[in-house]
Coordinates of C-alpha atoms and ligand atoms in Angstrom, one line a residue:
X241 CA 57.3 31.0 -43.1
X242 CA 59.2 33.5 -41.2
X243 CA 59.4 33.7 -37.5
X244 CA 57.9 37.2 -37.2
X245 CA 54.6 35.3 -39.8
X246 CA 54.4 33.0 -37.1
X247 CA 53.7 35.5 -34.2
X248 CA 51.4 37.5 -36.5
X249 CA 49.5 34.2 -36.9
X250 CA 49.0 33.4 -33.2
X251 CA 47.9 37.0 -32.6
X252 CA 45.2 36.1 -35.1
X253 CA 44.3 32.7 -34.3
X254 CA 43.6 33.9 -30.5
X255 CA 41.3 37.0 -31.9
X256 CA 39.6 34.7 -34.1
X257 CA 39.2 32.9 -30.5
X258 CA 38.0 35.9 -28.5
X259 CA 35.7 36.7 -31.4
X260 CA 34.0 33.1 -31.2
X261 CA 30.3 33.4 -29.8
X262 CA 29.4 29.6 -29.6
X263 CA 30.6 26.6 -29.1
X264 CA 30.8 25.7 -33.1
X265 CA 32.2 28.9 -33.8
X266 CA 35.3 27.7 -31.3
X267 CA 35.4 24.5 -32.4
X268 CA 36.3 25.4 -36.0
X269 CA 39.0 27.4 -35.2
X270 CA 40.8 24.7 -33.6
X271 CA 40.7 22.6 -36.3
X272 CA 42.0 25.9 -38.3
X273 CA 45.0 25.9 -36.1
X274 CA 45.3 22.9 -34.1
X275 CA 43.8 20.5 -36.4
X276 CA 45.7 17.3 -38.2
X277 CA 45.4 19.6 -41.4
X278 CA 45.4 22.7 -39.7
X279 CA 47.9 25.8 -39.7
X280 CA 50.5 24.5 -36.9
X281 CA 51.7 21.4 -38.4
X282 CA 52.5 22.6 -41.6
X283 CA 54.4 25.1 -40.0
X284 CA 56.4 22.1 -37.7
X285 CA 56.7 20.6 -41.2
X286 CA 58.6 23.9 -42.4
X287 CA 60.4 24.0 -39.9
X288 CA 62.6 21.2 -41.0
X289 CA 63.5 23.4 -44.6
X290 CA 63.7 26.9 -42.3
X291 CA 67.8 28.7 -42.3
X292 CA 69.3 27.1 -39.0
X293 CA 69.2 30.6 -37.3
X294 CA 65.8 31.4 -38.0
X295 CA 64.6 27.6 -36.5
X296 CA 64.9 27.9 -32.4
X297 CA 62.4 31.4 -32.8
X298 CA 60.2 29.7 -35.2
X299 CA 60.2 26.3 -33.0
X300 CA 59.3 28.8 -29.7
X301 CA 56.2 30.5 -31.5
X302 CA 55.0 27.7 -32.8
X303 CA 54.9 26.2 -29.6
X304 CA 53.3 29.5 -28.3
X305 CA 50.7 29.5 -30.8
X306 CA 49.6 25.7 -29.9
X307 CA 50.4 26.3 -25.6
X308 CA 47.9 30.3 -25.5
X309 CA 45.5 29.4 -28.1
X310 CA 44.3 25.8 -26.6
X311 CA 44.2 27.4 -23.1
X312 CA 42.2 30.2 -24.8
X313 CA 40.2 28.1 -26.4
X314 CA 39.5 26.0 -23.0
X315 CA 38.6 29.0 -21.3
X316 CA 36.2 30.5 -23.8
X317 CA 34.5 26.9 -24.3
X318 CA 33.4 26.6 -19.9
X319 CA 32.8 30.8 -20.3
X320 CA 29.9 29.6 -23.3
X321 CA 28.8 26.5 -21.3
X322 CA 27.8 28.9 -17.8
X323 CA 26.2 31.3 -19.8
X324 CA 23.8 28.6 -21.9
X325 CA 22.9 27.5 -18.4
X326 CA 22.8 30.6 -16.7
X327 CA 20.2 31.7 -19.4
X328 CA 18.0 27.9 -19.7
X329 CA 17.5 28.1 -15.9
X330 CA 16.5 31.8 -16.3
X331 CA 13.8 31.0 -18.0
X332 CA 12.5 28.2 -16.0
X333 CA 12.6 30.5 -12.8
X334 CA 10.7 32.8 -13.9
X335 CA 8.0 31.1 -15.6
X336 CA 4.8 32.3 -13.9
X337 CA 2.6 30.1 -16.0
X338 CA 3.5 27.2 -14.2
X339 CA 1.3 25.1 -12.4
X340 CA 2.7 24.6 -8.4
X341 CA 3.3 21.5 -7.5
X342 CA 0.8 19.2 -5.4
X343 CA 1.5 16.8 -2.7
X344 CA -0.7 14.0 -2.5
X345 CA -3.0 13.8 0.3
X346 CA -2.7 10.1 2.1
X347 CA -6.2 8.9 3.2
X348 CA -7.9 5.8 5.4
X349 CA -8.3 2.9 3.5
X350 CA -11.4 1.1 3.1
X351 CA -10.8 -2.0 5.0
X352 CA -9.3 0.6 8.1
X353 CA -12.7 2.6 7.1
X354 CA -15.1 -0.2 7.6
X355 CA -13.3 -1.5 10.7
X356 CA -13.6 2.5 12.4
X357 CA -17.1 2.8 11.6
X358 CA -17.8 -0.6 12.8
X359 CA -16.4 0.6 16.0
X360 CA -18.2 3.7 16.4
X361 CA -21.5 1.9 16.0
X362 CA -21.1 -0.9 18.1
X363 CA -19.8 2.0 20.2
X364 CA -23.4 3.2 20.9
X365 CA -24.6 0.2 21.8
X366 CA -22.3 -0.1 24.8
X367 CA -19.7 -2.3 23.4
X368 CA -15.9 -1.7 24.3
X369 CA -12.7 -2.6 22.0
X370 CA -10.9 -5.7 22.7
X371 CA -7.5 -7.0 20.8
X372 CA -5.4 -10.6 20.8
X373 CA -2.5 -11.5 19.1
X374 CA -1.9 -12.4 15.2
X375 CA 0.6 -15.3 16.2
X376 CA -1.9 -17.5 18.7
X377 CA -1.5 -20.8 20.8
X378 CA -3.6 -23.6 19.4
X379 CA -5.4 -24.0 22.4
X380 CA -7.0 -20.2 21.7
X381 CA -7.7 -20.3 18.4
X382 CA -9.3 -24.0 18.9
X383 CA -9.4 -26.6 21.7
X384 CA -11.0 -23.4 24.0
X385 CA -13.4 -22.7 21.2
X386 CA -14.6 -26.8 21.2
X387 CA -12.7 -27.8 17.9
X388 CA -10.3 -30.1 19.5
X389 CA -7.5 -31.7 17.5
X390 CA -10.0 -34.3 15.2
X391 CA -12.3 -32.0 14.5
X392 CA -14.0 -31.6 11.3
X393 CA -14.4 -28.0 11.5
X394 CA -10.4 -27.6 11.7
X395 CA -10.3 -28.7 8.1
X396 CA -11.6 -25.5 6.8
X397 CA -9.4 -23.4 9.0
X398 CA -6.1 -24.6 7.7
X399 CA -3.5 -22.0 8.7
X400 CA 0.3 -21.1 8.7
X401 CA 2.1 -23.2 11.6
X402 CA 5.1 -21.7 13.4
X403 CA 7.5 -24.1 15.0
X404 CA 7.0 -23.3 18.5
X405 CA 3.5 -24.9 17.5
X406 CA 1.9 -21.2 17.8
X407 CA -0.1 -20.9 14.4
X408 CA -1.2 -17.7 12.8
X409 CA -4.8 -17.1 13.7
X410 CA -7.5 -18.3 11.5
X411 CA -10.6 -16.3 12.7
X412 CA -10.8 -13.3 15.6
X413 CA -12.8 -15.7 17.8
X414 CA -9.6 -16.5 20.1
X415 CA -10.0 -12.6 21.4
X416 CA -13.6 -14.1 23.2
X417 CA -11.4 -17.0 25.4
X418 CA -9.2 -14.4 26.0
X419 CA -11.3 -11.4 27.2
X420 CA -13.8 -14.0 29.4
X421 CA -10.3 -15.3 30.7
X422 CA -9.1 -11.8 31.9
X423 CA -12.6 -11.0 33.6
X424 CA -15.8 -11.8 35.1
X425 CA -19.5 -11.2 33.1
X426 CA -20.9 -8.9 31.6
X427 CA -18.9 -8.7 28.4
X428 CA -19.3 -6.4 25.6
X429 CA -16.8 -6.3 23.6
X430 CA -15.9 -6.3 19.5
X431 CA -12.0 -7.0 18.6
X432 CA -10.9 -6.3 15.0
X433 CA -8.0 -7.6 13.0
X434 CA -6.1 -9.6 10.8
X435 CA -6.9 -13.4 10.3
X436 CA -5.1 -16.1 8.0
X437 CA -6.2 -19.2 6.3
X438 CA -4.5 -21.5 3.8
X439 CA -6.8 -20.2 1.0
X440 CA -5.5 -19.7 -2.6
X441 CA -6.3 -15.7 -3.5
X442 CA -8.5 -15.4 -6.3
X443 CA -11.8 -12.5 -6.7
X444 CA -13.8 -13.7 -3.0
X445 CA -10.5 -15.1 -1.2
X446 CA -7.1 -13.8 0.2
X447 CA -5.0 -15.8 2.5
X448 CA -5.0 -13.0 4.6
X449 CA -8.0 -11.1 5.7
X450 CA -9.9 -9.2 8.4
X451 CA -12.7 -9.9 10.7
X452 CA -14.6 -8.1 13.6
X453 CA -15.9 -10.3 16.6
X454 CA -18.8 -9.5 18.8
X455 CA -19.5 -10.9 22.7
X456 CA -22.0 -10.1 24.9
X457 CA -22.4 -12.4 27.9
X458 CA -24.9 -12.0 30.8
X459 CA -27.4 -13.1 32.6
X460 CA -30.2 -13.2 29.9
X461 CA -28.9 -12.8 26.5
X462 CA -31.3 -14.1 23.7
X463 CA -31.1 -15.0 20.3
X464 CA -33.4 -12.1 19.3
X465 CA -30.8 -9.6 21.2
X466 CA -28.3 -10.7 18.6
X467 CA -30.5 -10.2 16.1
X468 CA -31.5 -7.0 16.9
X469 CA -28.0 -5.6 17.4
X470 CA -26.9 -7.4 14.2
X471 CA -29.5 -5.3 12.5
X472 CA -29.1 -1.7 14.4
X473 CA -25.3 -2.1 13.0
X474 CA -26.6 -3.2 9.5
X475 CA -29.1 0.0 9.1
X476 CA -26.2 1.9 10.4
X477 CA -23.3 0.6 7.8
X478 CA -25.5 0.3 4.8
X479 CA -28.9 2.1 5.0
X480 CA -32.2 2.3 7.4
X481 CA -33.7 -0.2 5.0
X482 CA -31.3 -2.9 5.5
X483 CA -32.8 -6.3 7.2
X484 CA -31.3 -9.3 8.6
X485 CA -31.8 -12.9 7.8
X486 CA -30.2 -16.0 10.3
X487 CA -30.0 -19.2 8.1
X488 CA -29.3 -22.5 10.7
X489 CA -25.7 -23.5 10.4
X490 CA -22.8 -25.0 12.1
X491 CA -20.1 -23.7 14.8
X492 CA -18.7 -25.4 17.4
X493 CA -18.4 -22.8 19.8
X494 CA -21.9 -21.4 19.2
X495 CA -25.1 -23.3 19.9
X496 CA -27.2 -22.5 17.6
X497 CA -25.1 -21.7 15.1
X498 CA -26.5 -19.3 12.0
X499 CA -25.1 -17.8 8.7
X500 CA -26.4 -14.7 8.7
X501 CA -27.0 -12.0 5.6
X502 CA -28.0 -8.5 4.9
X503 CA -30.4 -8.0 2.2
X504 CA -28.7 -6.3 -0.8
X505 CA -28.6 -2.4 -0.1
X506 CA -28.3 -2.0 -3.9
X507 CA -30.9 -3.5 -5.3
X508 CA -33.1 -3.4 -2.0
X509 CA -33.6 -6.8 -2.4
X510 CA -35.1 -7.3 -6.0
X511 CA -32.2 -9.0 -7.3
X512 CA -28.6 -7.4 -9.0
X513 CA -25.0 -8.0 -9.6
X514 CA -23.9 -7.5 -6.3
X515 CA -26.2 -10.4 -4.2
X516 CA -25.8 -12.7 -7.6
X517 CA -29.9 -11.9 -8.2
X518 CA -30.8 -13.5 -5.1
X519 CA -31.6 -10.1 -2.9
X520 CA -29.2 -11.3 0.1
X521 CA -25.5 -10.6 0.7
X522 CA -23.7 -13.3 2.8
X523 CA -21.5 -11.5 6.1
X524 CA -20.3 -14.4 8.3
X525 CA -21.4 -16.4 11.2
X526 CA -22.7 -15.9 14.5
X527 CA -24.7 -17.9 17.3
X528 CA -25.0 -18.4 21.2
X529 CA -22.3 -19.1 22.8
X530 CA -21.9 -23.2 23.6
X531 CA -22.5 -23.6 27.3
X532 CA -19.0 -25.5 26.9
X533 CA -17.0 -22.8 26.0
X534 CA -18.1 -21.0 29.1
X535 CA -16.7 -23.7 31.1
X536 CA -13.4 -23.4 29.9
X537 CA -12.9 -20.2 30.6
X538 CA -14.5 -20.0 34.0
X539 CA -17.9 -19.4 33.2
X540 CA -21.1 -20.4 35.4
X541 CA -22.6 -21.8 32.0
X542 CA -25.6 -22.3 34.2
X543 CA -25.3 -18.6 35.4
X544 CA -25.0 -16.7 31.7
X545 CA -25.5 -16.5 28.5
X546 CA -24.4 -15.1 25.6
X547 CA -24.0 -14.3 21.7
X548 CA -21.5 -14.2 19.5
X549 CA -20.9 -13.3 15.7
X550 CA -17.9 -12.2 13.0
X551 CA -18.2 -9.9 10.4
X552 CA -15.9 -10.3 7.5
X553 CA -14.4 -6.6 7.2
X554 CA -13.9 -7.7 3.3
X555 CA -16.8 -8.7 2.6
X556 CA -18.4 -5.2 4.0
X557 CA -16.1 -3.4 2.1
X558 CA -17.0 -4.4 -1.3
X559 CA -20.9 -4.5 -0.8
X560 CA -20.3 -0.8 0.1
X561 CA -17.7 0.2 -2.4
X562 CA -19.0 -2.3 -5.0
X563 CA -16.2 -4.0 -5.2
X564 CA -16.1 -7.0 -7.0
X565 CA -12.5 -8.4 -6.7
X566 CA -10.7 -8.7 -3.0
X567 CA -7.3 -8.1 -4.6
X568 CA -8.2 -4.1 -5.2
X569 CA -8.5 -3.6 -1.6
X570 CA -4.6 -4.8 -1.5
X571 CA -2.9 -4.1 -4.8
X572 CA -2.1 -0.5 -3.2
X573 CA -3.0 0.9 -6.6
X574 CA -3.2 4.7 -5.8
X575 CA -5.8 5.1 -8.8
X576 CA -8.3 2.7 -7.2
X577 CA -7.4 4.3 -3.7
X578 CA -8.2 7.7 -4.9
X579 CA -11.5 7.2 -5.8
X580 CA -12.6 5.6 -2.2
X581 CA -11.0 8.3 -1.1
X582 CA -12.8 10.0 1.9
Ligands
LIG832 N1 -15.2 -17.4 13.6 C1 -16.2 -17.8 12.7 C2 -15.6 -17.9 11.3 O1 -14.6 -17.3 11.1 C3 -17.4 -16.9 12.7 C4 -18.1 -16.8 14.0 C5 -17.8 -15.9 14.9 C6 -19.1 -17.8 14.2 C7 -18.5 -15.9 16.1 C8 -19.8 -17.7 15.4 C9 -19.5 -16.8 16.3 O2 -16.1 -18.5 10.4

């Protein structure tokens, strides 16, 4: 091959390269060329059996040939690359048929539901918001409420100690020593919030859940006042039909004590699912408060009375959602969320 071939072939090779209209097309003619088996090193492999004189031109368009066509073929290769994606995102611009794109809406959950509305009724009849601490002294959650250290009832209020001998609150009751510590009677107050017992989670139990207290302490509070407020909020929550039933129990801060239910909204008492056929649904505990308790706050236990009751904000929210497992109130699974959505 003669020098002067040479040239001629490297003004081919980069037309060939010009001409190239994808990516393929430029790929195979670099392996015409440049390739192992390609053009220029059979031509390096003349170059051994070339006339002397003719060898330095042949060696310097050789080495042409290999130096403009790979820059060409550089060059050409990014110019096909922008264009693909110059047209792809073309098309997704200016596709109208797309649907626009949704933000989710956040909304209250139930348990903050429940609590709110709880508020707002017990709001009508007069009663104000009060709030304590998660992390409470013993004497608070207990010894002030007459469960001192041996007690019996302590057993079923086993909590998370903190060093400082501080534990984490086992029921909202400590907010009713604090509030009758920070003022004289009358009280009306309801404090909501978080509570924690030693209790293994399973479909009725989480170690960590909510209650709402109630107080009202004056001069001649009755056990049918609590009953009669009890059921105002019930009617309100859950329907005008809704009644309330007081079953004797045991507190030691309340004399009497009572469980107390709400007959089954669902069924309207005849029996379903939800109140396990028996027509009652089981909220939490309430009473009179013990004359003792007033003593240790300040009290005149001669002077006042008063009533007392929780209201497990759990329990509320899956008689009106129909819930029958705690854990889907906090899984945070948006799909159960959604559909309580308000
Ligand atoms: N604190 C009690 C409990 O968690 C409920 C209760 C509140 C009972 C107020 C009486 C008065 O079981």
């Amino acid at each position: 091959m003669k020098a002067a071939e040479i040239l001629a072939l490297k003004e081919t090779a980069l037309a060939e390269a010009r001409a190239a209209g994808t990516s393929a097309q430029l790929e195979q003619v670099r392996i015409k060329y440049l390739g192992r088996k390609g053009c220029l090193p059979k031509i390096m492999e003349g170059l051994k059996e070339a006339p002397p004189a003719e060898r330095p031109a042949m060696g310097r368009y050789a080495n042409e040939l290999k130096q403009e066509l790979s820059e060409l073929l550089e060059t050409r290769r990014d110019a096909l690359a922008s264009a693909t994606a110059a047209t792809s995102g073309a098309a997704e611009v200016f596709d109208p048929t797309l649907p626009g794109r949704w933000r989710a809406l956040g909304a209250r959950h139930p348990i903050s539901r429940v609590i709110e509305d709880a508020i707002r009724i017990f709001d009508t009849l007069g009663f104000s918001v009060a709030d304590g601490p998660d992390i409470e002294t013993e004497y608070h959650n207990f010894d002030a409420l007459n469960t001192p250290e041996d007690h019996p009832a302590r057993d079923t209020q086993d909590t998370f100690w903190l060093e400082s001998g501080q534990l984490l609150r086992t029921q909202t009751s400590p907010v009713q020593i604090r509030v009758m510590e920070s003022r004289p009677p009358p009280v009306r107050v309801i404090a909501a919030g978080r509570c924690y017992r030693r209790d293994t989670t399973d479909a009725t139990h989480s170690a960590n859940f909510h209650q709402i207290e109630g107080l009202y302490v004056n001069t001649r509070v009755s056990l049918a006042d609590l009953k009669g407020d009890l059921t105002w909020f019930a009617q309100r929550l859950m329907g005008p039909e809704v009644k309330v039933r007081f079953r004797p129990h045991f507190f030691p801060f309340t004399e009497p004590s009572v469980e107390y239910d709400f007959s089954c909204h669902l069924c309207r008492g005849k029996g379903c699912r939800m109140c396990k056929q028996s027509g009652w649904i089981e909220i939490s505990g309430a009473g009179m408060v013990n004359p003792k308790v007033f003593a240790k706050v300040g009290y005149d236990p001669e002077a006042v009375t008063g009533y007392a009751f929780g209201l497990g904000v759990e329990r509320l929210a899956m008689i009106r959602y129909g819930l029958d497992d705690i854990r889907l109130l906090y899984d945070n699974d948006k799909r159960f969320l959604e559909q309580l959505a308000q």
